[in-house]
Amino acid sequence: EKGGYPDFMLKEIHEQPRVIRDTLAGRLDGGSISIDELDMSSEELHLVDRVYIIACGTSYHAGLIAKNLIEAWARIPCEVEVASEFRYRDPIITPTTLVVAVSQSGETADTLAAIRDARVKGAKVFGITNVVGSPVARESDGVIYTKANKEIAVASTKSFLGQVVSLTLLALLLGQSHGTLTTRQIKLLFSELADTAEQVERILADDSAIQEAARACADATSALFIGRGMGSAISYEGALKLKEISYLHAEAYPAGEMKHGPIALIDEGFPVIAIATRGPVYDKVVSNLQESRARGAMVVAVATEGDEEIKRHADHVIYIPKVRDAFSPITASVPLQMFARCIALERGCDVDQPRNLAKSVTVE
Ligand code: M6R
């Protein structure tokens, strides 16, 4: 069943290029993005003036990534909120609000309650789930399935990537309906998005740098993940994966917040894992690395292939292929999944069945 892999987590990590391809199959029709399951006319979509993404855990992190894309490409304000908070507030919802509920299992109690509330308040609710016929699918107005197929390891990997790619499609669709992306831009973005499948394959083909960095961090008691922009959203997921399966305390911070508190944690050998890919905030992240290193941090940088400069600021560098910043979550999340798994194995943990966690959280 594990297809020759030692655990389900590794098998599922390796399925990700296939998930990307399947999620994108048939979505570009001529020059337009088509998500018929959304069941909204282009006129209705055009009227959307606010997006709420509601989810829990890893699915929430996929939402943080999507917020950046929706606001950049469609220029619509987008809020991301954990479902357990959303359901007990009185969020501002109108008939032109689109609520997107993201849930791998499709049965998370808080996410379902949030869907019900949003619909009562008159919003259209769009579900993104991996489980056909699940409550999230049944109770939403429209649904995209993430095409990850059954995910067995408790820590979500391939379904997270399926969510990120599906939400990216939704952001493209909103850019299309709002006239903020041209057909030419959509085609170019879609083709670069499709290329990430092959780029993830390349990352999976060589895990030696990841293993080396993981061995260096395995005895730590705490670790900090930092990044800016897309990198900060990626950091949250990297930290969650690590704590879930290795029980190593990990926290994520937008790198610009270091000076406002977390830098006090850093002493000799403290692991700082940075998303330092080439992009609009690269120099800013590098300066945060310099500050961390000056205080003794052991820096692991996830960086762009060909970036020699980063070696001066990091103890370990994990190179990933160059992609547009918008797609960096797809490529940069994969080494962080592998990094968490390697540390968990070094620490003798069961990566498929972490303690205290369940695959579906059906009670609040
Ligand atoms: O099934 P859901 O996506 O609604 O689940 C949400 C969280 O419980 C889930 O993502 C959790 O954080 C996982 N253990 C992630 O690895």
JSON list of N, CA and C and ligand atoms in Angstrom, two decimals, residues 55-61 102-109 111 128-129 136 151 153-157 159 163 237 240-241 244 354 357-361, ligand 1:
[
{"chain": "A", "resi": 55, "resn": "ALA", "atom": "N", "xyz": [-10.96, 28.28, 7.40]},
{"chain": "A", "resi": 55, "resn": "ALA", "atom": "CA", "xyz": [-10.35, 26.95, 7.44]},
{"chain": "A", "resi": 55, "resn": "ALA", "atom": "C", "xyz": [-9.66, 26.77, 8.79]},
{"chain": "A", "resi": 56, "resn": "CYS", "atom": "N", "xyz": [-9.10, 25.59, 9.00]},
{"chain": "A", "resi": 56, "resn": "CYS", "atom": "CA", "xyz": [-8.33, 25.32, 10.22]},
{"chain": "A", "resi": 56, "resn": "CYS", "atom": "C", "xyz": [-6.97, 24.72, 9.84]},
{"chain": "A", "resi": 57, "resn": "GLY", "atom": "N", "xyz": [-6.01, 24.88, 10.70]},
{"chain": "A", "resi": 57, "resn": "GLY", "atom": "CA", "xyz": [-4.71, 24.19, 10.57]},
{"chain": "A", "resi": 57, "resn": "GLY", "atom": "C", "xyz": [-4.03, 24.47, 9.25]},
{"chain": "A", "resi": 58, "resn": "THR", "atom": "N", "xyz": [-3.57, 23.39, 8.65]},
{"chain": "A", "resi": 58, "resn": "THR", "atom": "CA", "xyz": [-2.85, 23.50, 7.38]},
{"chain": "A", "resi": 58, "resn": "THR", "atom": "C", "xyz": [-3.71, 24.16, 6.30]},
{"chain": "A", "resi": 59, "resn": "SER", "atom": "N", "xyz": [-4.99, 23.87, 6.31]},
{"chain": "A", "resi": 59, "resn": "SER", "atom": "CA", "xyz": [-5.88, 24.44, 5.29]},
{"chain": "A", "resi": 59, "resn": "SER", "atom": "C", "xyz": [-5.95, 25.96, 5.44]},
{"chain": "A", "resi": 60, "resn": "TYR", "atom": "N", "xyz": [-5.85, 26.41, 6.68]},
{"chain": "A", "resi": 60, "resn": "TYR", "atom": "CA", "xyz": [-5.81, 27.86, 6.95]},
{"chain": "A", "resi": 60, "resn": "TYR", "atom": "C", "xyz": [-4.55, 28.47, 6.31]},
{"chain": "A", "resi": 61, "resn": "HIS", "atom": "N", "xyz": [-3.46, 27.73, 6.39]},
{"chain": "A", "resi": 61, "resn": "HIS", "atom": "CA", "xyz": [-2.22, 28.26, 5.79]},
{"chain": "A", "resi": 61, "resn": "HIS", "atom": "C", "xyz": [-2.34, 28.36, 4.27]},
{"chain": "A", "resi": 102, "resn": "VAL", "atom": "N", "xyz": [-12.13, 25.92, 3.20]},
{"chain": "A", "resi": 102, "resn": "VAL", "atom": "CA", "xyz": [-11.11, 24.97, 2.74]},
{"chain": "A", "resi": 102, "resn": "VAL", "atom": "C", "xyz": [-10.95, 23.87, 3.80]},
{"chain": "A", "resi": 103, "resn": "SER", "atom": "N", "xyz": [-11.12, 22.62, 3.39]},
{"chain": "A", "resi": 103, "resn": "SER", "atom": "CA", "xyz": [-11.00, 21.52, 4.34]},
{"chain": "A", "resi": 103, "resn": "SER", "atom": "C", "xyz": [-10.65, 20.23, 3.62]},
{"chain": "A", "resi": 104, "resn": "GLN", "atom": "N", "xyz": [-9.50, 19.68, 3.97]},
{"chain": "A", "resi": 104, "resn": "GLN", "atom": "CA", "xyz": [-9.09, 18.41, 3.35]},
{"chain": "A", "resi": 104, "resn": "GLN", "atom": "C", "xyz": [-10.16, 17.36, 3.57]},
{"chain": "A", "resi": 105, "resn": "SER", "atom": "N", "xyz": [-10.51, 17.14, 4.84]},
{"chain": "A", "resi": 105, "resn": "SER", "atom": "CA", "xyz": [-11.44, 16.05, 5.18]},
{"chain": "A", "resi": 105, "resn": "SER", "atom": "C", "xyz": [-12.87, 16.37, 4.76]},
{"chain": "A", "resi": 106, "resn": "GLY", "atom": "N", "xyz": [-13.18, 17.65, 4.72]},
{"chain": "A", "resi": 106, "resn": "GLY", "atom": "CA", "xyz": [-14.55, 18.06, 4.40]},
{"chain": "A", "resi": 106, "resn": "GLY", "atom": "C", "xyz": [-15.51, 17.84, 5.55]},
{"chain": "A", "resi": 107, "resn": "GLU", "atom": "N", "xyz": [-14.96, 17.55, 6.75]},
{"chain": "A", "resi": 107, "resn": "GLU", "atom": "CA", "xyz": [-15.88, 17.33, 7.87]},
{"chain": "A", "resi": 107, "resn": "GLU", "atom": "C", "xyz": [-15.43, 18.00, 9.16]},
{"chain": "A", "resi": 108, "resn": "THR", "atom": "N", "xyz": [-14.56, 18.96, 9.07]},
{"chain": "A", "resi": 108, "resn": "THR", "atom": "CA", "xyz": [-14.11, 19.68, 10.26]},
{"chain": "A", "resi": 108, "resn": "THR", "atom": "C", "xyz": [-15.28, 20.47, 10.85]},
{"chain": "A", "resi": 109, "resn": "ALA", "atom": "N", "xyz": [-15.56, 20.22, 12.13]},
{"chain": "A", "resi": 109, "resn": "ALA", "atom": "CA", "xyz": [-16.77, 20.77, 12.75]},
{"chain": "A", "resi": 109, "resn": "ALA", "atom": "C", "xyz": [-16.82, 22.30, 12.67]},
{"chain": "A", "resi": 111, "resn": "THR", "atom": "N", "xyz": [-15.32, 24.36, 10.65]},
{"chain": "A", "resi": 111, "resn": "THR", "atom": "CA", "xyz": [-15.44, 24.86, 9.26]},
{"chain": "A", "resi": 111, "resn": "THR", "atom": "C", "xyz": [-16.88, 24.70, 8.78]},
{"chain": "A", "resi": 128, "resn": "ILE", "atom": "N", "xyz": [-13.63, 23.94, -0.84]},
{"chain": "A", "resi": 128, "resn": "ILE", "atom": "CA", "xyz": [-12.47, 23.28, -1.47]},
{"chain": "A", "resi": 128, "resn": "ILE", "atom": "C", "xyz": [-12.14, 22.10, -0.57]},
{"chain": "A", "resi": 129, "resn": "THR", "atom": "N", "xyz": [-12.33, 20.90, -1.05]},
{"chain": "A", "resi": 129, "resn": "THR", "atom": "CA", "xyz": [-12.13, 19.74, -0.21]},
{"chain": "A", "resi": 129, "resn": "THR", "atom": "C", "xyz": [-11.57, 18.58, -1.02]},
{"chain": "A", "resi": 136, "resn": "VAL", "atom": "N", "xyz": [-18.66, 19.29, 3.72]},
{"chain": "A", "resi": 136, "resn": "VAL", "atom": "CA", "xyz": [-18.28, 20.59, 3.15]},
{"chain": "A", "resi": 136, "resn": "VAL", "atom": "C", "xyz": [-18.74, 20.67, 1.69]},
{"chain": "A", "resi": 151, "resn": "GLU", "atom": "N", "xyz": [-5.66, 10.77, 1.53]},
{"chain": "A", "resi": 151, "resn": "GLU", "atom": "CA", "xyz": [-4.43, 11.08, 2.26]},
{"chain": "A", "resi": 151, "resn": "GLU", "atom": "C", "xyz": [-4.48, 10.33, 3.59]},
{"chain": "A", "resi": 153, "resn": "ALA", "atom": "N", "xyz": [-1.47, 9.75, 5.87]},
{"chain": "A", "resi": 153, "resn": "ALA", "atom": "CA", "xyz": [-0.66, 10.35, 6.95]},
{"chain": "A", "resi": 153, "resn": "ALA", "atom": "C", "xyz": [-1.48, 11.48, 7.58]},
{"chain": "A", "resi": 154, "resn": "VAL", "atom": "N", "xyz": [-1.41, 11.57, 8.90]},
{"chain": "A", "resi": 154, "resn": "VAL", "atom": "CA", "xyz": [-2.21, 12.58, 9.60]},
{"chain": "A", "resi": 154, "resn": "VAL", "atom": "C", "xyz": [-1.76, 14.00, 9.21]},
{"chain": "A", "resi": 155, "resn": "ALA", "atom": "N", "xyz": [-0.47, 14.17, 9.06]},
{"chain": "A", "resi": 155, "resn": "ALA", "atom": "CA", "xyz": [0.02, 15.49, 8.66]},
{"chain": "A", "resi": 155, "resn": "ALA", "atom": "C", "xyz": [-0.24, 15.67, 7.16]},
{"chain": "A", "resi": 156, "resn": "SER", "atom": "N", "xyz": [-0.91, 16.74, 6.86]},
{"chain": "A", "resi": 156, "resn": "SER", "atom": "CA", "xyz": [-1.33, 16.96, 5.49]},
{"chain": "A", "resi": 156, "resn": "SER", "atom": "C", "xyz": [-0.17, 17.48, 4.63]},
{"chain": "A", "resi": 157, "resn": "THR", "atom": "N", "xyz": [0.03, 16.86, 3.49]},
{"chain": "A", "resi": 157, "resn": "THR", "atom": "CA", "xyz": [1.07, 17.35, 2.55]},
{"chain": "A", "resi": 157, "resn": "THR", "atom": "C", "xyz": [0.46, 17.54, 1.17]},
{"chain": "A", "resi": 159, "resn": "SER", "atom": "N", "xyz": [-2.54, 17.10, 0.11]},
{"chain": "A", "resi": 159, "resn": "SER", "atom": "CA", "xyz": [-3.81, 17.82, 0.00]},
{"chain": "A", "resi": 159, "resn": "SER", "atom": "C", "xyz": [-3.59, 19.32, 0.21]},
{"chain": "A", "resi": 163, "resn": "GLN", "atom": "N", "xyz": [-4.75, 22.17, -2.32]},
{"chain": "A", "resi": 163, "resn": "GLN", "atom": "CA", "xyz": [-5.52, 23.36, -1.92]},
{"chain": "A", "resi": 163, "resn": "GLN", "atom": "C", "xyz": [-4.88, 24.63, -2.47]},
{"chain": "A", "resi": 237, "resn": "GLU", "atom": "N", "xyz": [3.27, 27.20, 7.72]},
{"chain": "A", "resi": 237, "resn": "GLU", "atom": "CA", "xyz": [3.04, 25.78, 7.42]},
{"chain": "A", "resi": 237, "resn": "GLU", "atom": "C", "xyz": [4.29, 24.95, 7.77]},
{"chain": "A", "resi": 240, "resn": "LEU", "atom": "N", "xyz": [4.24, 24.42, 11.51]},
{"chain": "A", "resi": 240, "resn": "LEU", "atom": "CA", "xyz": [3.18, 23.50, 11.95]},
{"chain": "A", "resi": 240, "resn": "LEU", "atom": "C", "xyz": [3.57, 22.05, 11.64]},
{"chain": "A", "resi": 241, "resn": "LYS", "atom": "N", "xyz": [4.10, 21.83, 10.42]},
{"chain": "A", "resi": 241, "resn": "LYS", "atom": "CA", "xyz": [4.47, 20.46, 10.04]},
{"chain": "A", "resi": 241, "resn": "LYS", "atom": "C", "xyz": [5.51, 19.93, 11.02]},
{"chain": "A", "resi": 244, "resn": "GLU", "atom": "N", "xyz": [3.96, 19.19, 14.50]},
{"chain": "A", "resi": 244, "resn": "GLU", "atom": "CA", "xyz": [3.02, 18.06, 14.46]},
{"chain": "A", "resi": 244, "resn": "GLU", "atom": "C", "xyz": [3.72, 16.71, 14.50]},
{"chain": "A", "resi": 354, "resn": "PRO", "atom": "N", "xyz": [1.10, 10.89, 14.32]},
{"chain": "A", "resi": 354, "resn": "PRO", "atom": "CA", "xyz": [1.60, 11.66, 15.47]},
{"chain": "A", "resi": 354, "resn": "PRO", "atom": "C", "xyz": [0.64, 11.60, 16.66]},
{"chain": "A", "resi": 357, "resn": "LEU", "atom": "N", "xyz": [-3.19, 13.60, 17.63]},
{"chain": "A", "resi": 357, "resn": "LEU", "atom": "CA", "xyz": [-3.83, 14.20, 16.45]},
{"chain": "A", "resi": 357, "resn": "LEU", "atom": "C", "xyz": [-4.70, 13.18, 15.73]},
{"chain": "A", "resi": 358, "resn": "ALA", "atom": "N", "xyz": [-5.78, 13.70, 15.12]},
{"chain": "A", "resi": 358, "resn": "ALA", "atom": "CA", "xyz": [-6.64, 12.82, 14.32]},
{"chain": "A", "resi": 358, "resn": "ALA", "atom": "C", "xyz": [-6.74, 13.39, 12.91]},
{"chain": "A", "resi": 359, "resn": "LYS", "atom": "N", "xyz": [-7.02, 12.55, 11.98]},
{"chain": "A", "resi": 359, "resn": "LYS", "atom": "CA", "xyz": [-7.09, 13.00, 10.58]},
{"chain": "A", "resi": 359, "resn": "LYS", "atom": "C", "xyz": [-8.30, 13.90, 10.36]},
{"chain": "A", "resi": 360, "resn": "SER", "atom": "N", "xyz": [-9.40, 13.60, 11.05]},
{"chain": "A", "resi": 360, "resn": "SER", "atom": "CA", "xyz": [-10.57, 14.47, 10.92]},
{"chain": "A", "resi": 360, "resn": "SER", "atom": "C", "xyz": [-10.93, 14.98, 12.30]},
{"chain": "A", "resi": 361, "resn": "VAL", "atom": "N", "xyz": [-11.24, 16.27, 12.39]},
{"chain": "A", "resi": 361, "resn": "VAL", "atom": "CA", "xyz": [-11.61, 16.84, 13.69]},
{"chain": "A", "resi": 361, "resn": "VAL", "atom": "C", "xyz": [-13.10, 17.18, 13.62]},
{"chain": "B", "resi": 1, "resn": "M6R", "atom": "O1", "xyz": [-9.62, 18.40, 7.16]},
{"chain": "B", "resi": 1, "resn": "M6R", "atom": "P1", "xyz": [-9.25, 19.83, 7.41]},
{"chain": "B", "resi": 1, "resn": "M6R", "atom": "O2", "xyz": [-8.44, 20.41, 6.29]},
{"chain": "B", "resi": 1, "resn": "M6R", "atom": "O3", "xyz": [-10.45, 20.69, 7.68]},
{"chain": "B", "resi": 1, "resn": "M6R", "atom": "O4", "xyz": [-8.37, 19.81, 8.68]},
{"chain": "B", "resi": 1, "resn": "M6R", "atom": "C1", "xyz": [-7.88, 20.98, 9.26]},
{"chain": "B", "resi": 1, "resn": "M6R", "atom": "C2", "xyz": [-6.78, 20.67, 10.24]},
{"chain": "B", "resi": 1, "resn": "M6R", "atom": "O5", "xyz": [-7.25, 19.86, 11.27]},
{"chain": "B", "resi": 1, "resn": "M6R", "atom": "C3", "xyz": [-5.58, 20.00, 9.56]},
{"chain": "B", "resi": 1, "resn": "M6R", "atom": "O6", "xyz": [-5.10, 20.75, 8.50]},
{"chain": "B", "resi": 1, "resn": "M6R", "atom": "C4", "xyz": [-4.47, 19.74, 10.57]},
{"chain": "B", "resi": 1, "resn": "M6R", "atom": "O7", "xyz": [-3.85, 20.95, 10.92]},
{"chain": "B", "resi": 1, "resn": "M6R", "atom": "C5", "xyz": [-3.51, 18.69, 10.01]},
{"chain": "B", "resi": 1, "resn": "M6R", "atom": "N1", "xyz": [-3.04, 17.84, 11.03]},
{"chain": "B", "resi": 1, "resn": "M6R", "atom": "C6", "xyz": [-2.42, 19.29, 9.19]},
{"chain": "B", "resi": 1, "resn": "M6R", "atom": "O8", "xyz": [-1.32, 18.54, 8.98]}
]
